PDB file of C-alpha atoms in Angstrom:
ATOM      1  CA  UNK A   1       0.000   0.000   0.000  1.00 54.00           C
ATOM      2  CA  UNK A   2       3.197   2.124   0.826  1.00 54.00           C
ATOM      3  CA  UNK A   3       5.020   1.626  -2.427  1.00 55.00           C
ATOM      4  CA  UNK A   4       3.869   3.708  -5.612  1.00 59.00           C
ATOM      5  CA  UNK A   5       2.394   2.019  -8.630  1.00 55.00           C
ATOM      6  CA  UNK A   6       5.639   2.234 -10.653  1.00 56.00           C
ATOM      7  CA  UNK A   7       7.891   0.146  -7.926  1.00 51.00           C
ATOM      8  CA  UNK A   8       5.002  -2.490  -7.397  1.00 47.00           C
ATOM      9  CA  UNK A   9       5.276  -2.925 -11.186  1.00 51.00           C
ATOM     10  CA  UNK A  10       8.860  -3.567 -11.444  1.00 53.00           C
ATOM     11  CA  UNK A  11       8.961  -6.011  -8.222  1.00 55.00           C
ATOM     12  CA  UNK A  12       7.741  -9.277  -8.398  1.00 54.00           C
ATOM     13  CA  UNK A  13       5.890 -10.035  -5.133  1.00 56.00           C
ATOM     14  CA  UNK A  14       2.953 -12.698  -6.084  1.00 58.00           C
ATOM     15  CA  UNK A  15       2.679 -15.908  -7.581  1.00 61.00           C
ATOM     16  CA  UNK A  16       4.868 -14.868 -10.637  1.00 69.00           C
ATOM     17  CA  UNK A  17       7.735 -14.509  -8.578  1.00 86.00           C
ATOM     18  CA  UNK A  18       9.089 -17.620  -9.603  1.00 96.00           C
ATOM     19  CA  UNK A  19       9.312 -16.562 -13.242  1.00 95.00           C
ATOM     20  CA  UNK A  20      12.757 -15.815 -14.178  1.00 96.00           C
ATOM     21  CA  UNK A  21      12.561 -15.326 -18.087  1.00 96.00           C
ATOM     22  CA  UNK A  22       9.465 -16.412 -20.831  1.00 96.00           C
ATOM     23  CA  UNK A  23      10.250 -16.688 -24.285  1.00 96.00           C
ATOM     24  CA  UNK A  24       7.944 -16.817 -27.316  1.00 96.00           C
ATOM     25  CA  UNK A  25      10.105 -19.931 -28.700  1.00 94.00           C
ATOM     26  CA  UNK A  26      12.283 -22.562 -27.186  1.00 92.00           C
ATOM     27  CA  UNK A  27      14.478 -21.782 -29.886  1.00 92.00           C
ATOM     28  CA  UNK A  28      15.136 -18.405 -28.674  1.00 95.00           C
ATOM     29  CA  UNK A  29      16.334 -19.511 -25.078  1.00 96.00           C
ATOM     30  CA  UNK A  30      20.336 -18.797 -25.569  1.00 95.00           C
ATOM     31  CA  UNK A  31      22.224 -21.823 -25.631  1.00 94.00           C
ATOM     32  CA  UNK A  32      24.627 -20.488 -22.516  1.00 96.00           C
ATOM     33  CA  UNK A  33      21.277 -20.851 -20.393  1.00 97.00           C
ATOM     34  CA  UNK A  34      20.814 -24.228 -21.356  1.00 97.00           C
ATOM     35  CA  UNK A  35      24.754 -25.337 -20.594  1.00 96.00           C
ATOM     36  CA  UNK A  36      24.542 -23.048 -17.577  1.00 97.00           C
ATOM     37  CA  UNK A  37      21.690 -24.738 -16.134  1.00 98.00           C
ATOM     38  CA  UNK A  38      22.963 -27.744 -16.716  1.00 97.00           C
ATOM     39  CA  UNK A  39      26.659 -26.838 -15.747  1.00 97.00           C
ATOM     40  CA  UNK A  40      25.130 -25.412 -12.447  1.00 97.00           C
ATOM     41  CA  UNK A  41      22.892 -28.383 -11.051  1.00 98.00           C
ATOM     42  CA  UNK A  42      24.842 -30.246  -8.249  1.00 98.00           C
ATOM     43  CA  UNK A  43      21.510 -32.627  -7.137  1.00 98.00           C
ATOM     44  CA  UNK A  44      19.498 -32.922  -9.888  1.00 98.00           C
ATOM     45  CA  UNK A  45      18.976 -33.163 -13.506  1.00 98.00           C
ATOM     46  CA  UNK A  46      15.583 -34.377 -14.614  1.00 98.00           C
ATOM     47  CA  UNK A  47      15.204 -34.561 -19.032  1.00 98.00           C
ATOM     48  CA  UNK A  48      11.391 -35.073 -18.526  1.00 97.00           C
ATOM     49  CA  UNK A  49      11.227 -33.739 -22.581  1.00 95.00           C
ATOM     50  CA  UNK A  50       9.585 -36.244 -24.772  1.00 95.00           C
ATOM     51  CA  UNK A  51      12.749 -36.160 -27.220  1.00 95.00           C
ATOM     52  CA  UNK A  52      15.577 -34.470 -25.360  1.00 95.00           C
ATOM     53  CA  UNK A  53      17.477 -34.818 -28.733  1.00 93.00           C
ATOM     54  CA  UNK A  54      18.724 -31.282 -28.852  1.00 93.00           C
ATOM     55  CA  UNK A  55      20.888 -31.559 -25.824  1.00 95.00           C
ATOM     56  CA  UNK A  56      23.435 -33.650 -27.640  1.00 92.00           C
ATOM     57  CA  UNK A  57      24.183 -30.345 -29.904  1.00 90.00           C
ATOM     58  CA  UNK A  58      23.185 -27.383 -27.883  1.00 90.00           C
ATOM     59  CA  UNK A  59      25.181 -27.686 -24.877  1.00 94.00           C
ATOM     60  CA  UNK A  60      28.818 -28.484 -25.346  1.00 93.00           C
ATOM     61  CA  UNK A  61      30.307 -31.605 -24.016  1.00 95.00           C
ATOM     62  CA  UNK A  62      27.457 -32.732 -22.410  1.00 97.00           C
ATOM     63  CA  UNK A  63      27.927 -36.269 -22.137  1.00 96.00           C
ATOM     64  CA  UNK A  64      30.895 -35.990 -20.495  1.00 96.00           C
ATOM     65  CA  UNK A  65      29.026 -33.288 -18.449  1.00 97.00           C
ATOM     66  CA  UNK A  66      26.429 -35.174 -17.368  1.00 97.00           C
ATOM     67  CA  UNK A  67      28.821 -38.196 -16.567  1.00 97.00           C
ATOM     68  CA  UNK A  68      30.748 -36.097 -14.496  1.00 97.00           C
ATOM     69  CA  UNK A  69      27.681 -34.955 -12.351  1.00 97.00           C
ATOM     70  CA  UNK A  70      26.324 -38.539 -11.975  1.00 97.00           C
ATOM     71  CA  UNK A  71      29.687 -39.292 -10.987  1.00 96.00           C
ATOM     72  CA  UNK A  72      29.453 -36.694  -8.403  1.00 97.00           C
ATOM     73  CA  UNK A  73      26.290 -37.348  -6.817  1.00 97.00           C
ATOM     74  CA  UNK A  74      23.935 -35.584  -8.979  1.00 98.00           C
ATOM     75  CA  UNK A  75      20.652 -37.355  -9.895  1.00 98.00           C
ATOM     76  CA  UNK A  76      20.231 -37.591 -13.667  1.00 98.00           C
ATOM     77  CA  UNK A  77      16.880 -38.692 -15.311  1.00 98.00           C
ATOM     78  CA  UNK A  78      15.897 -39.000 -18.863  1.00 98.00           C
ATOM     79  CA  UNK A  79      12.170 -39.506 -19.415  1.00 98.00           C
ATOM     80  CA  UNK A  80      11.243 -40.013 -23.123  1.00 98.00           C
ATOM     81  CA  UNK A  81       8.566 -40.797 -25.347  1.00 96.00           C
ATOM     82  CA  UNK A  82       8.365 -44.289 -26.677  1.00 97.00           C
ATOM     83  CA  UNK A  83       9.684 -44.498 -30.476  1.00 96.00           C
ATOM     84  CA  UNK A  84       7.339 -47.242 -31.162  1.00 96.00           C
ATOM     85  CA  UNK A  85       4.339 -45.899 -29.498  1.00 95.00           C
ATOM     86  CA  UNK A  86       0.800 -44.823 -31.285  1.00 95.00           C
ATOM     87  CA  UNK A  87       1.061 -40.847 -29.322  1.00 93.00           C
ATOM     88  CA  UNK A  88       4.689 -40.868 -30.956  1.00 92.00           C
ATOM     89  CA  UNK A  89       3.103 -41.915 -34.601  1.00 94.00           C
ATOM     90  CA  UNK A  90       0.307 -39.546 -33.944  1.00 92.00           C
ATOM     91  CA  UNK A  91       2.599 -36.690 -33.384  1.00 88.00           C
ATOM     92  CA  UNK A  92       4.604 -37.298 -36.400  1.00 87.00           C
ATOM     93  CA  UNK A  93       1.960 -37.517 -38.232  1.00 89.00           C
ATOM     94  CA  UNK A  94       0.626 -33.923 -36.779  1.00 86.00           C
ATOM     95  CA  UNK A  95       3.668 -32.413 -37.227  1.00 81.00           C
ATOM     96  CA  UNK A  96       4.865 -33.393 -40.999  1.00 85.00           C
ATOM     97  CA  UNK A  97       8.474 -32.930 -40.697  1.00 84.00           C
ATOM     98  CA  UNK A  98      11.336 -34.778 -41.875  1.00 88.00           C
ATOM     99  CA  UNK A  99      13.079 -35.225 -38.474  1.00 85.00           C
ATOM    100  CA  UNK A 100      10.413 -37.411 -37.063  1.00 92.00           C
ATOM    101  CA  UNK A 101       9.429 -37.775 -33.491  1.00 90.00           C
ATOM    102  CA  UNK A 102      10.355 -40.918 -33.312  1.00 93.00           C
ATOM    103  CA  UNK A 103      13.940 -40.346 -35.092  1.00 94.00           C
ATOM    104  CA  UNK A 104      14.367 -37.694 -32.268  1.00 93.00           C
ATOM    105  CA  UNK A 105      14.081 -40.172 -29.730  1.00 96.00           C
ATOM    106  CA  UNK A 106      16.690 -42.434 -31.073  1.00 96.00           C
ATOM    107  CA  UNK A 107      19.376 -39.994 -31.861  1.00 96.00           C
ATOM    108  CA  UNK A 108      18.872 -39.288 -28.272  1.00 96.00           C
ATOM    109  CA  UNK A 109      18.939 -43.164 -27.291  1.00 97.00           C
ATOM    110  CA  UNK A 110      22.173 -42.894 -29.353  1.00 96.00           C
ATOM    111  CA  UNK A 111      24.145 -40.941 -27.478  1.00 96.00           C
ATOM    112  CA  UNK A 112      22.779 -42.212 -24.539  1.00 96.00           C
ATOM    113  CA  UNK A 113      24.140 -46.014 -25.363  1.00 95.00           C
ATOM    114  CA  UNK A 114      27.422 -44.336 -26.742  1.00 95.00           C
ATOM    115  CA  UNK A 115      27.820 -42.631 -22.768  1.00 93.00           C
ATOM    116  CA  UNK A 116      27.581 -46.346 -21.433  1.00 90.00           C
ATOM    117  CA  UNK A 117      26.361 -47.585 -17.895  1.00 91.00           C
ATOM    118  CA  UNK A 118      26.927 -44.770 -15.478  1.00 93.00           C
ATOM    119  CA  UNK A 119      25.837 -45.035 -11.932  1.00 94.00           C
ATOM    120  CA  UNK A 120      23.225 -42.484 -11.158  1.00 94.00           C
ATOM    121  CA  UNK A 121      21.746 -41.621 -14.902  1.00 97.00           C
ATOM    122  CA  UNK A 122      18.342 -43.601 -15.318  1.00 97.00           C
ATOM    123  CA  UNK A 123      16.224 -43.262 -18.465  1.00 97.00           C
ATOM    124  CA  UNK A 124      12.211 -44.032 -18.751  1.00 98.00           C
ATOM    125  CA  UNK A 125       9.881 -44.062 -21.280  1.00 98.00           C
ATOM    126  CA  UNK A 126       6.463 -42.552 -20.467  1.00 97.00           C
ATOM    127  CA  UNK A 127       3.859 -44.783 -20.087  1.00 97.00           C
ATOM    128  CA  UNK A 128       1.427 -45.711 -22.665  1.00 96.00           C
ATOM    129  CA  UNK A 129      -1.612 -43.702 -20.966  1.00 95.00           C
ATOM    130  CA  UNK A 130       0.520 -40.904 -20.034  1.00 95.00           C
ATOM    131  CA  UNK A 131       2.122 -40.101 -23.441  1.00 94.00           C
ATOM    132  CA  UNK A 132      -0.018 -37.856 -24.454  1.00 92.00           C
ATOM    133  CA  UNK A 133       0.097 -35.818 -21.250  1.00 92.00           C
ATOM    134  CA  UNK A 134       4.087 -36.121 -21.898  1.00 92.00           C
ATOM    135  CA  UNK A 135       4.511 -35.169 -25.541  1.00 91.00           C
ATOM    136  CA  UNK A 136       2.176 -31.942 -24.634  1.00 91.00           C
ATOM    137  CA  UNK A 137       4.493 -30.532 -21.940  1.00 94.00           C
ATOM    138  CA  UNK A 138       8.498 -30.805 -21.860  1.00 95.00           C
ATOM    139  CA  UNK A 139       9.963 -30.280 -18.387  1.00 97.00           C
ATOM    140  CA  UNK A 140      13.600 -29.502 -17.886  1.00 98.00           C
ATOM    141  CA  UNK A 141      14.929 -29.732 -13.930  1.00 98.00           C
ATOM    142  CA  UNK A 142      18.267 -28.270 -12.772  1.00 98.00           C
ATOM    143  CA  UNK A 143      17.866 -28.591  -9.378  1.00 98.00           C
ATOM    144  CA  UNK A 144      15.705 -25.558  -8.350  1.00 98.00           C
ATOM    145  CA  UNK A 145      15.245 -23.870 -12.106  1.00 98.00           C
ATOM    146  CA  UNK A 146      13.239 -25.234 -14.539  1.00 98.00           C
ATOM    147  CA  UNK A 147      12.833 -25.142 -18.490  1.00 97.00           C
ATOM    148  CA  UNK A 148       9.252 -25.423 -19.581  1.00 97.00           C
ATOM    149  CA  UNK A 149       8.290 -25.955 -23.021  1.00 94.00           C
ATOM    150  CA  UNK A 150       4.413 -25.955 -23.134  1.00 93.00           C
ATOM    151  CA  UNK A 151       3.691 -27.800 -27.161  1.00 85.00           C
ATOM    152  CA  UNK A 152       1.443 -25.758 -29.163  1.00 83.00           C
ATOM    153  CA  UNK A 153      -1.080 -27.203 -32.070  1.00 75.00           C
ATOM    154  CA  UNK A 154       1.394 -28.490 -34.907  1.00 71.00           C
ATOM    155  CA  UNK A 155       4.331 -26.856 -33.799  1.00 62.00           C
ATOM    156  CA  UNK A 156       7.782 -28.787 -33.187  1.00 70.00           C
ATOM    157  CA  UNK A 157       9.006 -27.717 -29.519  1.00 67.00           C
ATOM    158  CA  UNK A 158      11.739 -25.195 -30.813  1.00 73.00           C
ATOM    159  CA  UNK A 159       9.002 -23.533 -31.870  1.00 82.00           C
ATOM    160  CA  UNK A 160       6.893 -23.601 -28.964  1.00 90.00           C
ATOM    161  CA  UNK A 161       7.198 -20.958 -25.799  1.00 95.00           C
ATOM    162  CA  UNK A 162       9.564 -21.505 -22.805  1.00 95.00           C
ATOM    163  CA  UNK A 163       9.490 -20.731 -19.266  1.00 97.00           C
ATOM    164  CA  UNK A 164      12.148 -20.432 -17.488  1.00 98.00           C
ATOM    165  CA  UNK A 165      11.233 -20.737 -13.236  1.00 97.00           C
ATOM    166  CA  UNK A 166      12.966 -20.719 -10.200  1.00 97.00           C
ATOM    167  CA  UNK A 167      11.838 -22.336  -7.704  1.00 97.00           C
ATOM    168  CA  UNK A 168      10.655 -20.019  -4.492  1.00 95.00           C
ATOM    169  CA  UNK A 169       8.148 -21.877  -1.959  1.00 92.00           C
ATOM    170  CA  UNK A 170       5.959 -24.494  -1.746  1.00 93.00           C
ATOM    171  CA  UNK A 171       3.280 -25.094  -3.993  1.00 93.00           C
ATOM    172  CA  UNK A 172       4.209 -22.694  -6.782  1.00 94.00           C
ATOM    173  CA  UNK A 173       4.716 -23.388 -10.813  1.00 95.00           C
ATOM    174  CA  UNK A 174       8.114 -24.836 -10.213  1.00 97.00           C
ATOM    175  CA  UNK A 175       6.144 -27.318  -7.630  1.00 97.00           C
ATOM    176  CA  UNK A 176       3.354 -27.737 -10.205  1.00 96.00           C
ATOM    177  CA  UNK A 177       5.376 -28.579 -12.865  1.00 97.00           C
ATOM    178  CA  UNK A 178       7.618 -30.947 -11.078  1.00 97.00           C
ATOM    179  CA  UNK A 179       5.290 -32.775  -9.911  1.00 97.00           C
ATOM    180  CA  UNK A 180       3.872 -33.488 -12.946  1.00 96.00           C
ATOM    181  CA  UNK A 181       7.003 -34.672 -14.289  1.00 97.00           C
ATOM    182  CA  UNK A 182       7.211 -36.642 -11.041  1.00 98.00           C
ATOM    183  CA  UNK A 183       4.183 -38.133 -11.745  1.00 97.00           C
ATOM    184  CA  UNK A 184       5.009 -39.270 -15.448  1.00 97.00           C
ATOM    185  CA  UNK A 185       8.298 -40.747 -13.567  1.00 98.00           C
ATOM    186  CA  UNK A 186       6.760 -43.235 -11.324  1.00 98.00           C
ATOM    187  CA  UNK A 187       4.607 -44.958 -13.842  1.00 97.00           C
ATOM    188  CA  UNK A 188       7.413 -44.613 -16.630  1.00 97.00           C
ATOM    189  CA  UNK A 189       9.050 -47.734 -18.035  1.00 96.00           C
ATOM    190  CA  UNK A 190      12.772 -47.960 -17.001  1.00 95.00           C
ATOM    191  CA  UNK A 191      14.353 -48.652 -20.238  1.00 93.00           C
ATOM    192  CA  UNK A 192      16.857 -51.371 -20.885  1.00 79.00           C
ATOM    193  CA  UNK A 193      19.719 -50.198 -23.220  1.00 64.00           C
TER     194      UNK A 193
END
């Protein structure tokens, strides 16, 4: 009630205090966020994107980052869509593009057999109910920021919006979307390489 209009506007003090940075595209999101993120997280790192391909070429060295990190203690999860699944061929099929879905998936399966067995870095895919809940809604988790890529219509995920959030109390939109990653965890399929 004290502060004028023009301070109140410029201060964050509600629910969207979590909100770091929004962007109109994934795409736009500069790459040193990405690696920084991902550089930064010493607990967690949860890939709950129903691809993930595009961390293999947008933040350097990142197998050997994220071998170094499991080998440190950090918790690293990679949730992903089922290649062979019906939501997968219905997606490609909505999206008409020549780097399928499904190809998406493997490139990142890929790299993810090339890293090897490490200790600590777990990969699911989504169960067959919950895929389309999954392919809808990409979260990223570096320990207490997230990276959420809500899917528009036809659109390919670079070229749908991104939140970035930081995580600030109970119960916010970190919380909110965590837990629905969380959820899509527990009933995901631990994959076999």
């Amino acid at each position: 009630m004290l502060w004028p209009q023009a301070v109140k506007d410029r201060i964050k003090t509600g629910n969207d205090r979590e909100m770091v940075h929004s962007y109109p595209y994934r795409s736009a999101c500069p790459s040193t966020v990405w690696a920084g993120l991902v550089e930064g997280a010493t607990a967690e790192l949860f890939f709950a994107g129903f691809t993930n391909y595009f961390f293999w070429s947008q933040v350097p060295q990142f197998a050997e980052t994220i071998r170094r990190k499991a080998e440190a203690g950090c918790r690293v999860r990679f949730l992903l869509g089922d290649p062979e699944g019906e939501v997968t061929r219905q997606r490609e099929a909505i999206e008409d593009v020549a780097l399928t879905v499904s190809t998406r998936i493997r490139t990142t399966l890929e790299h993810l057999d090339r890293l090897g067995p490490v200790e600590g870095v777990e990969t699911r895919f989504s169960s067959p109910l919950d895929a389309i809940n999954h392919v809808s809604l990409s979260v990223f988790r570096f320990d207490h920021d997230a990276l959420v890529t809500p899917h528009l219509a036809r659109l390919v995920g670079h070229d749908s919006p991104l939140l970035h959030l930081r995580r600030q109390g109970d119960g916010g939109m970190f919380d909110r979307f965590a837990e629905h990653s969380e959820e899509l965890w527990e009933r995901a399929k631990p994959r076999q390489p």
